[in-house]
């Protein structure tokens, strides 16, 4: 999966190419949402700053025409630069749309999908 590869390389500029300009990002339980690539990049940068690998397991992909929903379990685990143990995890629910060139773009990024209902 290209997103996983780019994340683990820390390649934010290439990751941004996978994102729709009007992406909605769900910030996490009780934190609301933000819209647009800049806001998405700001959120993902916090994960990239940990400099820890993302592990991802796709649960399901459902597609209807040019729209797809991806459900995945993910973890980021290890020690921070200061040596503090950290474990972030979630079951993400993402929605992608195929553009006119045939490329899939994230339109909803909900990394804590099943935990966010407020």
PDB file of C-alpha atoms in Angstrom:
ATOM      1  CA  UNK A   1       0.000   0.000   0.000  1.00  0.00           C
ATOM      2  CA  UNK A   2       1.507   3.293  -1.124  1.00  0.00           C
ATOM      3  CA  UNK A   3       0.264   5.321   1.863  1.00  0.00           C
ATOM      4  CA  UNK A   4       1.973   2.912   4.282  1.00  0.00           C
ATOM      5  CA  UNK A   5       5.244   3.007   2.340  1.00  0.00           C
ATOM      6  CA  UNK A   6       5.286   6.807   2.195  1.00  0.00           C
ATOM      7  CA  UNK A   7       4.358   7.145   5.878  1.00  0.00           C
ATOM      8  CA  UNK A   8       7.192   4.851   6.957  1.00  0.00           C
ATOM      9  CA  UNK A   9       9.592   6.828   4.756  1.00  0.00           C
ATOM     10  CA  UNK A  10       8.361  10.062   6.376  1.00  0.00           C
ATOM     11  CA  UNK A  11       7.568  11.409   2.903  1.00  0.00           C
ATOM     12  CA  UNK A  12       4.858  13.980   3.643  1.00  0.00           C
ATOM     13  CA  UNK A  13       5.051  15.746   0.245  1.00  0.00           C
ATOM     14  CA  UNK A  14       4.288  12.485  -1.594  1.00  0.00           C
ATOM     15  CA  UNK A  15       1.592  11.571   0.942  1.00  0.00           C
ATOM     16  CA  UNK A  16      -0.142  14.882   0.231  1.00  0.00           C
ATOM     17  CA  UNK A  17      -0.429  13.837  -3.422  1.00  0.00           C
ATOM     18  CA  UNK A  18      -2.771  11.029  -2.289  1.00  0.00           C
ATOM     19  CA  UNK A  19      -5.143  13.465  -0.596  1.00  0.00           C
ATOM     20  CA  UNK A  20      -8.118  15.307  -2.099  1.00  0.00           C
ATOM     21  CA  UNK A  21      -7.918  19.097  -1.766  1.00  0.00           C
ATOM     22  CA  UNK A  22     -11.130  19.128   0.297  1.00  0.00           C
ATOM     23  CA  UNK A  23     -10.333  16.166   2.547  1.00  0.00           C
ATOM     24  CA  UNK A  24     -12.172  15.992   5.854  1.00  0.00           C
ATOM     25  CA  UNK A  25      -9.995  14.743   8.699  1.00  0.00           C
ATOM     26  CA  UNK A  26     -11.559  13.400  11.885  1.00  0.00           C
ATOM     27  CA  UNK A  27      -9.185  14.449  14.648  1.00  0.00           C
ATOM     28  CA  UNK A  28     -10.082  11.802  17.185  1.00  0.00           C
ATOM     29  CA  UNK A  29     -12.539  11.137  19.966  1.00  0.00           C
ATOM     30  CA  UNK A  30     -14.169  14.399  20.977  1.00  0.00           C
ATOM     31  CA  UNK A  31     -11.867  16.621  18.871  1.00  0.00           C
ATOM     32  CA  UNK A  32     -14.061  17.313  15.837  1.00  0.00           C
ATOM     33  CA  UNK A  33     -12.960  17.617  12.220  1.00  0.00           C
ATOM     34  CA  UNK A  34     -10.870  19.837   9.959  1.00  0.00           C
ATOM     35  CA  UNK A  35     -10.982  20.293   6.193  1.00  0.00           C
ATOM     36  CA  UNK A  36      -8.274  20.646   3.545  1.00  0.00           C
ATOM     37  CA  UNK A  37      -4.782  19.403   2.765  1.00  0.00           C
ATOM     38  CA  UNK A  38      -3.011  21.879   5.052  1.00  0.00           C
ATOM     39  CA  UNK A  39      -5.003  20.805   8.102  1.00  0.00           C
ATOM     40  CA  UNK A  40      -4.538  17.122   7.194  1.00  0.00           C
ATOM     41  CA  UNK A  41      -0.779  17.609   6.802  1.00  0.00           C
ATOM     42  CA  UNK A  42      -0.568  19.340  10.185  1.00  0.00           C
ATOM     43  CA  UNK A  43      -2.263  16.360  11.859  1.00  0.00           C
ATOM     44  CA  UNK A  44      -0.245  13.673  10.069  1.00  0.00           C
ATOM     45  CA  UNK A  45       2.995  15.540  10.806  1.00  0.00           C
ATOM     46  CA  UNK A  46       2.441  14.846  14.512  1.00  0.00           C
ATOM     47  CA  UNK A  47       2.510  11.116  13.777  1.00  0.00           C
ATOM     48  CA  UNK A  48       5.507  11.430  11.449  1.00  0.00           C
ATOM     49  CA  UNK A  49       7.419  13.385  14.099  1.00  0.00           C
ATOM     50  CA  UNK A  50       7.385  10.277  16.287  1.00  0.00           C
ATOM     51  CA  UNK A  51       9.702   8.640  13.705  1.00  0.00           C
ATOM     52  CA  UNK A  52       8.119   5.269  14.428  1.00  0.00           C
ATOM     53  CA  UNK A  53       6.809   2.809  11.851  1.00  0.00           C
ATOM     54  CA  UNK A  54       3.139   2.492  11.037  1.00  0.00           C
ATOM     55  CA  UNK A  55       1.803  -1.063  11.017  1.00  0.00           C
ATOM     56  CA  UNK A  56      -1.415  -1.515   9.086  1.00  0.00           C
ATOM     57  CA  UNK A  57      -3.815  -4.381   8.485  1.00  0.00           C
ATOM     58  CA  UNK A  58      -6.640  -3.874   6.014  1.00  0.00           C
ATOM     59  CA  UNK A  59      -9.899  -5.339   7.320  1.00  0.00           C
ATOM     60  CA  UNK A  60     -12.060  -4.582   4.317  1.00  0.00           C
ATOM     61  CA  UNK A  61     -12.391  -2.547   1.161  1.00  0.00           C
ATOM     62  CA  UNK A  62     -15.850  -1.803  -0.188  1.00  0.00           C
ATOM     63  CA  UNK A  63     -16.223  -0.082  -3.537  1.00  0.00           C
ATOM     64  CA  UNK A  64     -19.155   1.459  -5.351  1.00  0.00           C
ATOM     65  CA  UNK A  65     -18.140   3.047  -8.645  1.00  0.00           C
ATOM     66  CA  UNK A  66     -15.614   5.800  -7.965  1.00  0.00           C
ATOM     67  CA  UNK A  67     -16.019   5.682  -4.161  1.00  0.00           C
ATOM     68  CA  UNK A  68     -14.312   3.215  -1.822  1.00  0.00           C
ATOM     69  CA  UNK A  69     -14.362   2.690   1.939  1.00  0.00           C
ATOM     70  CA  UNK A  70     -11.299   1.185   3.599  1.00  0.00           C
ATOM     71  CA  UNK A  71     -11.416  -0.178   7.151  1.00  0.00           C
ATOM     72  CA  UNK A  72      -8.028  -0.905   8.708  1.00  0.00           C
ATOM     73  CA  UNK A  73      -6.385  -1.602  12.044  1.00  0.00           C
ATOM     74  CA  UNK A  74      -3.209   0.365  12.659  1.00  0.00           C
ATOM     75  CA  UNK A  75      -0.561   0.785  15.342  1.00  0.00           C
ATOM     76  CA  UNK A  76       2.413   3.035  15.904  1.00  0.00           C
ATOM     77  CA  UNK A  77       4.537   1.656  18.698  1.00  0.00           C
ATOM     78  CA  UNK A  78       8.025   2.179  20.063  1.00  0.00           C
ATOM     79  CA  UNK A  79      10.016   4.698  22.034  1.00  0.00           C
ATOM     80  CA  UNK A  80      10.120   8.428  21.455  1.00  0.00           C
ATOM     81  CA  UNK A  81      13.452  10.184  20.889  1.00  0.00           C
ATOM     82  CA  UNK A  82      13.447  10.851  24.647  1.00  0.00           C
ATOM     83  CA  UNK A  83      13.064   7.120  25.336  1.00  0.00           C
ATOM     84  CA  UNK A  84       9.439   7.282  26.429  1.00  0.00           C
ATOM     85  CA  UNK A  85       7.364   4.259  25.359  1.00  0.00           C
ATOM     86  CA  UNK A  86       4.415   5.120  23.153  1.00  0.00           C
ATOM     87  CA  UNK A  87       1.600   3.171  21.538  1.00  0.00           C
ATOM     88  CA  UNK A  88      -1.001   4.775  19.300  1.00  0.00           C
ATOM     89  CA  UNK A  89      -3.618   2.575  17.690  1.00  0.00           C
ATOM     90  CA  UNK A  90      -6.976   2.654  16.056  1.00  0.00           C
ATOM     91  CA  UNK A  91      -9.393   1.144  13.596  1.00  0.00           C
ATOM     92  CA  UNK A  92      -9.538   3.630  10.784  1.00  0.00           C
ATOM     93  CA  UNK A  93     -12.423   4.192   8.410  1.00  0.00           C
ATOM     94  CA  UNK A  94     -11.294   6.053   5.297  1.00  0.00           C
ATOM     95  CA  UNK A  95     -13.212   7.045   2.182  1.00  0.00           C
ATOM     96  CA  UNK A  96     -11.503   7.490  -1.181  1.00  0.00           C
ATOM     97  CA  UNK A  97     -12.695   8.769  -4.552  1.00  0.00           C
ATOM     98  CA  UNK A  98     -11.198   7.880  -7.922  1.00  0.00           C
ATOM     99  CA  UNK A  99     -10.355  11.028  -9.876  1.00  0.00           C
ATOM    100  CA  UNK A 100     -10.651  11.570 -13.634  1.00  0.00           C
ATOM    101  CA  UNK A 101      -7.113  10.201 -14.152  1.00  0.00           C
ATOM    102  CA  UNK A 102      -7.940   6.984 -12.283  1.00  0.00           C
ATOM    103  CA  UNK A 103      -6.009   7.875  -9.108  1.00  0.00           C
ATOM    104  CA  UNK A 104      -7.584   7.180  -5.723  1.00  0.00           C
ATOM    105  CA  UNK A 105      -7.639  10.193  -3.375  1.00  0.00           C
ATOM    106  CA  UNK A 106      -8.561  10.213   0.299  1.00  0.00           C
ATOM    107  CA  UNK A 107     -11.662  12.362   0.852  1.00  0.00           C
ATOM    108  CA  UNK A 108     -12.338  11.354   4.486  1.00  0.00           C
ATOM    109  CA  UNK A 109      -9.543  10.337   6.847  1.00  0.00           C
ATOM    110  CA  UNK A 110     -10.932   8.935  10.087  1.00  0.00           C
ATOM    111  CA  UNK A 111      -8.015   7.166  11.815  1.00  0.00           C
ATOM    112  CA  UNK A 112      -9.963   6.489  15.013  1.00  0.00           C
ATOM    113  CA  UNK A 113     -13.115   5.545  13.087  1.00  0.00           C
ATOM    114  CA  UNK A 114     -14.915   3.274  15.492  1.00  0.00           C
ATOM    115  CA  UNK A 115     -14.084   5.407  18.552  1.00  0.00           C
ATOM    116  CA  UNK A 116     -15.357   8.734  17.195  1.00  0.00           C
ATOM    117  CA  UNK A 117     -19.092   9.269  17.498  1.00  0.00           C
ATOM    118  CA  UNK A 118     -19.452  12.747  19.063  1.00  0.00           C
TER     119      UNK A 118
END
